[in-house]
Coordinates of C-alpha atoms in Angstrom, one line a residue:
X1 CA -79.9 7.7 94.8
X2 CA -82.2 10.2 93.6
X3 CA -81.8 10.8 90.0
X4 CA -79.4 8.0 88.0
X5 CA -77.6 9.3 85.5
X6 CA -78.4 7.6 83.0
X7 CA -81.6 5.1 81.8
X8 CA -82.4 2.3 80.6
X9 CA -80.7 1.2 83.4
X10 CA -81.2 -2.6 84.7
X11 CA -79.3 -4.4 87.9
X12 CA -78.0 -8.1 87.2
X13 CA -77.0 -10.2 91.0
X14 CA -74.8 -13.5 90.7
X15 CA -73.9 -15.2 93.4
X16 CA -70.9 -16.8 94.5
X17 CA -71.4 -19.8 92.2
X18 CA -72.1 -17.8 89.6
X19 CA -76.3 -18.3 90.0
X20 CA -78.4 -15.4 88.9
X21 CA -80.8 -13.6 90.0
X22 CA -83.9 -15.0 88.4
X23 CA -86.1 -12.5 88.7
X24 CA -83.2 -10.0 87.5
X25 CA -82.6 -12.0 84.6
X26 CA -86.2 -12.2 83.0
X27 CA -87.2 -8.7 83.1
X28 CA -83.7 -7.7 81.7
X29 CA -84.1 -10.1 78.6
X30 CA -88.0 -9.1 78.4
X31 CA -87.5 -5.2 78.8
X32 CA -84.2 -5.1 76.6
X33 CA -86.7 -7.2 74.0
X34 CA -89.5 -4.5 74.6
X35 CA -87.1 -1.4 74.3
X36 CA -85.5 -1.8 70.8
X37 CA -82.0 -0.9 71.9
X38 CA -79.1 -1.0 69.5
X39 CA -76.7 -1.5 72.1
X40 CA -76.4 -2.7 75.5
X41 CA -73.5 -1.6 77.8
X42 CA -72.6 -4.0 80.8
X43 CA -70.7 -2.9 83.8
X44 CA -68.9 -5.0 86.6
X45 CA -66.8 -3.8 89.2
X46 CA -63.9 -5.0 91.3
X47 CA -63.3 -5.1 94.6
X48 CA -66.0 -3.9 96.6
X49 CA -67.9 -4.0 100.3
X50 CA -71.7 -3.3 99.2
X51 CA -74.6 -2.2 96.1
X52 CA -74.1 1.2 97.3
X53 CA -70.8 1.3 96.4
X54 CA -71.3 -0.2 93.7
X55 CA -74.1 1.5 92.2
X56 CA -72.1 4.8 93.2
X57 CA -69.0 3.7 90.8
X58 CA -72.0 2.6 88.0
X59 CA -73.7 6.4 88.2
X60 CA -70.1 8.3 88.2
X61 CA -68.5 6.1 85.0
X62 CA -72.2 6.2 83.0
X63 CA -72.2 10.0 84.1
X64 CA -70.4 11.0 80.7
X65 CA -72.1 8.7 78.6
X66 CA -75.6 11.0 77.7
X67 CA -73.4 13.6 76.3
X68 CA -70.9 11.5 74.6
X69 CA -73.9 9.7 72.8
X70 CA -75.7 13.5 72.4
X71 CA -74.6 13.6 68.3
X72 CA -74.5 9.5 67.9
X73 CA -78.0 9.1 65.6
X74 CA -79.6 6.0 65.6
X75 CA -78.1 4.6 68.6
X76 CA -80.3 3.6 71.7
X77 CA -78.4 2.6 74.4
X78 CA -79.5 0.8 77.6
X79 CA -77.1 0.1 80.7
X80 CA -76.5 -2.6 82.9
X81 CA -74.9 -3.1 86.4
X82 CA -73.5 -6.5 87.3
X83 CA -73.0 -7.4 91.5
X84 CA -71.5 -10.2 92.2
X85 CA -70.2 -11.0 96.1
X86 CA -66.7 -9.4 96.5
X87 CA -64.7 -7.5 99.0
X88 CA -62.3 -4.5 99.5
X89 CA -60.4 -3.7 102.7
X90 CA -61.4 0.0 104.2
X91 CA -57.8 1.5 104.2
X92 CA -57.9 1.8 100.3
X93 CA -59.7 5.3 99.0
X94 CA -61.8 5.6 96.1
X95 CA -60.8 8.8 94.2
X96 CA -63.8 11.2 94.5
X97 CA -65.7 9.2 97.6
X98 CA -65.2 11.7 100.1
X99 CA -66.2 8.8 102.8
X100 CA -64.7 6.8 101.8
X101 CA -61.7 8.0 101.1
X102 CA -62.1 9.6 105.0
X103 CA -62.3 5.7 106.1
X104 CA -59.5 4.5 104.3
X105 CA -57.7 7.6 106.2
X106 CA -59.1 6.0 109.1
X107 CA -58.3 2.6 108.9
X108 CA -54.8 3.1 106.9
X109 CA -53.2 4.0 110.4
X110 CA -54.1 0.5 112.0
X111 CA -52.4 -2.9 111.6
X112 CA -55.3 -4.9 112.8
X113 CA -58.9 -5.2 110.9
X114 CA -61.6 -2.2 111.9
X115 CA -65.5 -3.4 112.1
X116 CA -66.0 -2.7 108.6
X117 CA -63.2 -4.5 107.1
X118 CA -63.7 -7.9 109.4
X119 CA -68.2 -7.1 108.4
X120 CA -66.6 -7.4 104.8
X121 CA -64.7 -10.3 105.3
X122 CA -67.7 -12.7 107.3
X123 CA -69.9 -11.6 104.8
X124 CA -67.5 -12.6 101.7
X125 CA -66.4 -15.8 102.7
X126 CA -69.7 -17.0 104.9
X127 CA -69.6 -19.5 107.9
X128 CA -65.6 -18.6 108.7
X129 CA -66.4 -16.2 111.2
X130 CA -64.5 -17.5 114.0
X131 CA -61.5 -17.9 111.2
X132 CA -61.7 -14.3 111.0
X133 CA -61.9 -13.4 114.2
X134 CA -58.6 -15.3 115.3
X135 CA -57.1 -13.8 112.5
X136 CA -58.3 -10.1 113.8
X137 CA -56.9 -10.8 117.2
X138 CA -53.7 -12.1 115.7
X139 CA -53.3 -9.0 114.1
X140 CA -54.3 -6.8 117.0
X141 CA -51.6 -8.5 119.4
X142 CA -48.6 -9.0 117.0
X143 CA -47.3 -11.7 118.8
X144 CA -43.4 -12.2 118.1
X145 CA -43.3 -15.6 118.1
X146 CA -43.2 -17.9 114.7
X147 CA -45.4 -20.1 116.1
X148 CA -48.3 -17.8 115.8
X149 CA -47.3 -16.7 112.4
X150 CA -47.6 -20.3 111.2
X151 CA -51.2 -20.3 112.6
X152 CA -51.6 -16.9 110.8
X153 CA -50.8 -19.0 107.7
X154 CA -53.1 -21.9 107.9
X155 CA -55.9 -19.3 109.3
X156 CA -55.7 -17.4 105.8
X157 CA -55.4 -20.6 104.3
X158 CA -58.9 -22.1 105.7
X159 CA -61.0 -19.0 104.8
X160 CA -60.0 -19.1 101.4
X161 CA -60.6 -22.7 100.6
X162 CA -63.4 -23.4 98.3
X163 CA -66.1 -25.3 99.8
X164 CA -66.9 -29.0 98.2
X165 CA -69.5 -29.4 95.5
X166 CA -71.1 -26.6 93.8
X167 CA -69.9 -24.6 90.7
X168 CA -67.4 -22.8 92.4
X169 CA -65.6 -26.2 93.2
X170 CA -65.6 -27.3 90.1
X171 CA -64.5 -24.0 88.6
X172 CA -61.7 -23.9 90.9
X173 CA -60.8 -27.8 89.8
X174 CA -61.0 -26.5 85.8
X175 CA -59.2 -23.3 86.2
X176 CA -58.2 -22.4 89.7
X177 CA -56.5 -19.1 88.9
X178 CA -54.9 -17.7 86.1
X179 CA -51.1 -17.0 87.0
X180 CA -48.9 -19.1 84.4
X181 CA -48.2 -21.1 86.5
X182 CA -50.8 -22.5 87.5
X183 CA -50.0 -23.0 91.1
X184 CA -51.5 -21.9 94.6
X185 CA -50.1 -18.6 95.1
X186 CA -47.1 -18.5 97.0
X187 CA -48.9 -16.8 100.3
X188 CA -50.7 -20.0 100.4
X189 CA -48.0 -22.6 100.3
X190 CA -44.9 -21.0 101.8
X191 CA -43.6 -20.2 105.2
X192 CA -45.8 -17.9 106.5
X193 CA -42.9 -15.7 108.0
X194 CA -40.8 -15.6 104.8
X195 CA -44.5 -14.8 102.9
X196 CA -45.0 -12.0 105.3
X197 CA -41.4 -10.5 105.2
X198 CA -41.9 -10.7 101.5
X199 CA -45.4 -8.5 102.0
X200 CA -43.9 -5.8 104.3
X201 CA -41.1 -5.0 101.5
X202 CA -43.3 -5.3 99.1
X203 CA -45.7 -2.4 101.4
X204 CA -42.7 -0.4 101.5
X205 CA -42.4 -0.5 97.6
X206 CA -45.4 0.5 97.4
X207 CA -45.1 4.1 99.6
X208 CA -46.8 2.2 102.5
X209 CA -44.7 4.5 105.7
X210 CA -46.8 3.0 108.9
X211 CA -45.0 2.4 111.6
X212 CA -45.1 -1.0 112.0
X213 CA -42.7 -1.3 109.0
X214 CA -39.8 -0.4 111.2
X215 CA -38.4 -2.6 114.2
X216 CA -37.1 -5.2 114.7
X217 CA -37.9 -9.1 115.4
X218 CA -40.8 -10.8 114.1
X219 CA -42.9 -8.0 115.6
X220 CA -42.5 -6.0 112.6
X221 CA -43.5 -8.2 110.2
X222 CA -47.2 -7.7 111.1
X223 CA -48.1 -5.3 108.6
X224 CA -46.9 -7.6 105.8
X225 CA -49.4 -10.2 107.7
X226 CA -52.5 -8.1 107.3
X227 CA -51.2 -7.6 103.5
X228 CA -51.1 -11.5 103.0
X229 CA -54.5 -11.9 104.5
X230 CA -55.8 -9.0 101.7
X231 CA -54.2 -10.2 98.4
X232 CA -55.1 -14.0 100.3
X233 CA -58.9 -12.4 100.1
X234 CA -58.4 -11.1 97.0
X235 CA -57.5 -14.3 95.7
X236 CA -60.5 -15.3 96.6
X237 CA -62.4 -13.1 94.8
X238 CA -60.1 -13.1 91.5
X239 CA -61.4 -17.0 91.9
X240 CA -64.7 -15.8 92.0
X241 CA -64.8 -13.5 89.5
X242 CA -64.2 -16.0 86.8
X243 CA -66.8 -18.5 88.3
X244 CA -69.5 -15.8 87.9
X245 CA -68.4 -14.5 84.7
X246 CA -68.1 -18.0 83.2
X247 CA -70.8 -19.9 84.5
X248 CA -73.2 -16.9 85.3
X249 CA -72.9 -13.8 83.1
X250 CA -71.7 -16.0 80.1
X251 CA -75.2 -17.8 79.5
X252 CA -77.4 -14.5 80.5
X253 CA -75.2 -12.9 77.5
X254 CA -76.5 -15.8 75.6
X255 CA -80.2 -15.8 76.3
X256 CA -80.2 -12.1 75.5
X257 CA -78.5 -12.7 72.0
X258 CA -81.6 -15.2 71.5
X259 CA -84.3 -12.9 72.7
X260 CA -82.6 -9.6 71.3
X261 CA -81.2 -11.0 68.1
X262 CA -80.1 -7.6 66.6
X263 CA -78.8 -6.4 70.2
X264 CA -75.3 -4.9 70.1
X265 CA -73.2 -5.7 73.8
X266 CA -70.4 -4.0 75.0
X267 CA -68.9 -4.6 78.6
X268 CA -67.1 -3.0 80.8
X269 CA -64.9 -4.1 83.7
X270 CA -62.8 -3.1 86.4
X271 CA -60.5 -4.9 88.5
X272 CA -61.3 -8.4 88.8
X273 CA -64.9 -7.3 87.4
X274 CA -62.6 -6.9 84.1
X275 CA -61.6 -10.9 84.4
X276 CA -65.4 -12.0 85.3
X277 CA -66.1 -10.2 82.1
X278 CA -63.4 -11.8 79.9
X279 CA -64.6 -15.5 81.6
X280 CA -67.7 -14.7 80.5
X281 CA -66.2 -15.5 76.7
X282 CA -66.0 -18.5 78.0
X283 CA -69.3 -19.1 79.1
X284 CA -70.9 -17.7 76.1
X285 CA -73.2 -20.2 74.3
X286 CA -71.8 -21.3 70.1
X287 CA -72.6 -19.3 68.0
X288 CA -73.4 -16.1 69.8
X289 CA -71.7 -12.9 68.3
X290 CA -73.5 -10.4 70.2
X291 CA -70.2 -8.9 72.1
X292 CA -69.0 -6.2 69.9
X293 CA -66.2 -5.1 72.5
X294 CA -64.8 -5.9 75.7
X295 CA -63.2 -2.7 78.0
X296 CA -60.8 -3.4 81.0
X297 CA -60.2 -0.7 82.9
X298 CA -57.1 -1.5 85.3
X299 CA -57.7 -5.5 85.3
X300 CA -56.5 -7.5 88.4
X301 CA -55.4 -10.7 86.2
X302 CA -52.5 -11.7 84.4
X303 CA -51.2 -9.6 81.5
X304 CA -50.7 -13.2 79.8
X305 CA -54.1 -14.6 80.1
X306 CA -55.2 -13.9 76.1
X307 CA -51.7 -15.3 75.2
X308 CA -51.3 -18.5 72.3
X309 CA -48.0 -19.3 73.7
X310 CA -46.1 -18.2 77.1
X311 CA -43.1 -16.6 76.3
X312 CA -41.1 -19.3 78.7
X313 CA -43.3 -22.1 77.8
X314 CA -44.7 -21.7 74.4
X315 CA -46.8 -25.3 74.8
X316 CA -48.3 -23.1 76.9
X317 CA -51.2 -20.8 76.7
X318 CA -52.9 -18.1 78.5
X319 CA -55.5 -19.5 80.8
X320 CA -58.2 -17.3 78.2
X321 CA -56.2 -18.2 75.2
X322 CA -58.2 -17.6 72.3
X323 CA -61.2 -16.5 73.9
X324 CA -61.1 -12.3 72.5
X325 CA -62.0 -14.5 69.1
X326 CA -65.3 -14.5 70.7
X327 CA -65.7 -10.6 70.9
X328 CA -66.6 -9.3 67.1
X329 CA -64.4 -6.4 67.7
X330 CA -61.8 -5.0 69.6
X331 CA -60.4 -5.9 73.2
X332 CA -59.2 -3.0 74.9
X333 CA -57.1 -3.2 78.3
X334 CA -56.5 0.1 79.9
X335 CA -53.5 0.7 81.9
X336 CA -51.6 2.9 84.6
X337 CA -48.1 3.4 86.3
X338 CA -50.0 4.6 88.9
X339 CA -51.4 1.3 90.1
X340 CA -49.3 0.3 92.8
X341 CA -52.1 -2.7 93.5
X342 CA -51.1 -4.2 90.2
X343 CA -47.6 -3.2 90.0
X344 CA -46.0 -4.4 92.8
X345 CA -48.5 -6.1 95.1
X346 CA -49.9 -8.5 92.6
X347 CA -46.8 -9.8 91.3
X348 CA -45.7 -10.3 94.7
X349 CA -49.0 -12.4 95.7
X350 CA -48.8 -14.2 92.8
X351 CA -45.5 -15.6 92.7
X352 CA -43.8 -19.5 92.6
X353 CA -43.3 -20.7 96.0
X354 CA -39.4 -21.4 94.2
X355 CA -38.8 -18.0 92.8
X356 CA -38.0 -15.5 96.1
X357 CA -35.1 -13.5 94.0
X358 CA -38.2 -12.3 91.3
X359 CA -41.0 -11.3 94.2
X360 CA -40.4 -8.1 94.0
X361 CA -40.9 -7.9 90.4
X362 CA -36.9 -7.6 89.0
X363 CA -36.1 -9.0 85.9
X364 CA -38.8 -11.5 85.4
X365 CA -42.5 -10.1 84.0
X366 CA -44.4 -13.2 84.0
X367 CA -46.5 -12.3 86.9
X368 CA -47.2 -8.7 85.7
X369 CA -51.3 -7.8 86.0
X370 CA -53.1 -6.3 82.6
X371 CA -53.7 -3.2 84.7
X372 CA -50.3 -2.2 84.8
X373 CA -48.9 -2.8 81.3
X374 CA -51.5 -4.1 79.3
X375 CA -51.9 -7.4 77.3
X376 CA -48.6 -9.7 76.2
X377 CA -47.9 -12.0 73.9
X378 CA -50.9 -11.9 71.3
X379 CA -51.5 -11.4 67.9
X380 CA -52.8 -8.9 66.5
X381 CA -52.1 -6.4 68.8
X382 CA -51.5 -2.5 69.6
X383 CA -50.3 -0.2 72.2
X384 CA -51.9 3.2 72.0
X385 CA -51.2 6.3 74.6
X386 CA -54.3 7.7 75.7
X387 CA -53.9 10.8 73.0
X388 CA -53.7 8.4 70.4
X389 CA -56.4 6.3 71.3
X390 CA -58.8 9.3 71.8
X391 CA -57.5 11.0 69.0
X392 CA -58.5 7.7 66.4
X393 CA -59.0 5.7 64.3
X394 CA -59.4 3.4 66.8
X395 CA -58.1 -0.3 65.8
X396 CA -61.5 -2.4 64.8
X397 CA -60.4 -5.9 66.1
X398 CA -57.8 -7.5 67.9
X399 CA -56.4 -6.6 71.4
X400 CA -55.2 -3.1 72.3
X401 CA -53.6 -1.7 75.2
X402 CA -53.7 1.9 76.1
X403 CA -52.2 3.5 78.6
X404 CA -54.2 5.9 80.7
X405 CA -51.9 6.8 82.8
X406 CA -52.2 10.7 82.7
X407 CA -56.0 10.1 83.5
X408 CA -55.8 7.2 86.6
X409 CA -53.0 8.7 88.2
X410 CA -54.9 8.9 92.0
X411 CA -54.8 7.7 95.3
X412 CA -52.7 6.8 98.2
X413 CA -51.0 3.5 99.5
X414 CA -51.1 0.6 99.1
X415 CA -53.4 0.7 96.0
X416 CA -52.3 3.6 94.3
X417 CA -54.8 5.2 91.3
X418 CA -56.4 1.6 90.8
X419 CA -60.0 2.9 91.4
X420 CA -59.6 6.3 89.5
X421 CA -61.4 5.2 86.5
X422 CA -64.3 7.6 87.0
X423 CA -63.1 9.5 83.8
X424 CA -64.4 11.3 80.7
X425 CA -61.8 10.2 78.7
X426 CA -62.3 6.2 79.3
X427 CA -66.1 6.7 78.9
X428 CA -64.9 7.8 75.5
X429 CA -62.5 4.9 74.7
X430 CA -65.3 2.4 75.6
X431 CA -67.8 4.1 72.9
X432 CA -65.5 4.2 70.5
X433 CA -64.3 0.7 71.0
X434 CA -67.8 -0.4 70.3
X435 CA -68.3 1.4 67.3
X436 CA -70.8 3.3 69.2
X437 CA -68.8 6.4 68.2
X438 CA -67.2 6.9 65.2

């Protein structure tokens, strides 16, 4: 792009293992060293197909930040975009990306996977690209047979599986996701037919009226099969996310604390780009102190991941229990009704294989995502509407949820308003969660 809207600005690439970009890394550290900043924001997003995109969601969220900062005095902020390899399918719009919101129009009216989307999918999971060209053909010819649905299952199955050796295996071994239970999700362990029924009234919950969710037969279960190979992918990347924000980010944050003692870091993340930045607490080296707050705008991980005790098993904690105690401020997870992504097709992907009477979500909130309602079962801890928040003070420590939801309240089926972040309003709440702001 021509002019970004804002500067400093630095890029930061991980790769699937969480391994930086060398390069990347030494002239961030060295030029954040050189600039005397006071504060340094970091950025990561979610689910995503390419830089571009990226770098397009970086300019339109720092857009606000020059004249939100206009009266601050003192303050000298630099910027930082984090890439790491993830994915999105094309039928889901970005609010305010005419294109592609256009191809999500497109692609929203097939059942089977367009160029981009199966482009996306080779390039995310590497070396499975007969896997996923089966699984497109699958798809295309909606076979009614069970047979081929069971080879639809092990198909999604295989291009998910971590590859052995390397960091991302033993990530996976340590922590391989962080639903409380623990478990494979249930798309990867049960009968793909029931899984698939289970996706295609879980589509309808969500507003999604294509065609294919009518008939009958096995036929009309299709559309609930191209939903179990996304939130399969998305698993995937949720897996990911944590790898590079453990093993990757967590250590950069760490050299930078050492080179720019006096630095003050903020970051920022949205989606699953909001669980690689609360991993990369984990990763952070003893002693560092340099996070000063942590923003999650519409998080794709579990609403009990900070939690001491699980409210059903209070041996139990949150797979990131204790880890905001690394964060000398507050952690803020931003919420909305409007996320259909989180509020219905999460829960449902992330379900025990033994609990088909809760996959829809009724009467049992363990499996709830941080995006929709915020964060549960930790102390201290607030709920603020987005008028309060805005209005102040805002809480100095601890976790707090706000809810956003007059502000991310766009976008069509299946994901709902889970990429409208691009707001004024949440620039604001991640300034003044950082005491950048008063």
């Amino acid at each position: 792009m021509a002019e970004f809207s804002v500067k400093p600005f630095w890029e930061l690439t991980f790769d699937a293992d969480g391994d930086v970009n060398a390069g990347q890394r030494d002239a961030l550290t060295q030029d954040v060293a050189r600039a005397n900043l006071t504060d340094l924001v970091l950025f990561a997003h979610g689910w995503n197909n390419d830089r571009s995109m990226a770098m397009r969601l970086y300019d339109r969220f720092f857009a606000a930040f020059p004249k939100l900062l206009a009266g601050a005095e003192g303050v000298r902020v630099g910027y930082v975009g984090v890439f790491w390899p993830s994915m999105r399918f094309t039928d889901e719009p970005i609010p305010d990306f005419p294109s592609q919101s256009a191809a999500a129009a497109s692609a929203a009216t097939r059942t089977g996977l367009d160029e981009d989307t199966r482009h996306a999918l080779n390039t995310a999971f590497p070396g499975k690209v007969m896997t996923v060209a089966r699984l497109a053909e699958l798809l295309e010819k909606q076979p009614d047979t069970r047979a081929r649905f069971e080879e639809f299952g092990s198909l999604v199955r295989q291009l998910t599986e971590v590859p052995a050796g390397g960091s991302a295996a033993r990530f996976a071994a340590d922590v391989d996701h962080d639903d409380p239970s623990g478990s494979v999700p249930t798309m990867l362990t049960d009968d793909p037919v029931k899984v698939c029924e289970r996706f295609t009234e879980a589509l309808a919950e969500a507003g999604d009226a294509r065609p294919e969710l009518f008939g009958g037969g096995l036929k009309r279960l299709w559309n609930g099969a191209r939903e179990m190979l996304r939130q399969a992918s998305y698993y995937g990347m949720k897996r990911r996310a944590g790898t590079v924000g453990q093993l990757g980010l967590g250590p950069v944050l760490g050299l930078l604390a050492r080179s720019s003692p006096t630095l003050r870091v903020h970051l920022i993340g949205h989606s699953f780009g909001a669980r690689l930045m609360s991993f990369a607490l984990r990763g952070l080296p003893e002693g560092v102190g340099s996070v000063k707050s942590l923003t999650l705008l519409q998080g794709a991980f579990s609403h009990y991941a900070f939690a001491e005790r699980l409210p059903w098993a209070a041996g139990r904690g949150g797979v990131l229990r204790g880890a905001q105690s690394r964060v000398d401020g507050p952690v803020v997870a931003c919420h909305s009704s409007h996320d259909t992504a989180l509020s219905v097709l999460y829960p449902a992907a992330s379900k025990l294989a033994d609990d088909p009477d809760t996959i829809m979500g009724i009467g049992d909130e363990r499996w709830g995502a941080m995006g929709f309602d915020g964060i549960k079962a930790v102390e201290p801890r607030e709920e603020l509407t987005l008028a309060n928040a805005l209005r102040g003070p805002f809480p100095a420590t601890g976790c707090v949820s706000v809810d956003a939801s007059a502000v991310v309240a766009r976008g069509l089926p299946p994901a709902g308003a889970h990429s409208d972040i691009c707001h004024e309003e949440l620039a604001r709440i991640a300034l003044t969660a950082g005491r950048v702001l008063p």
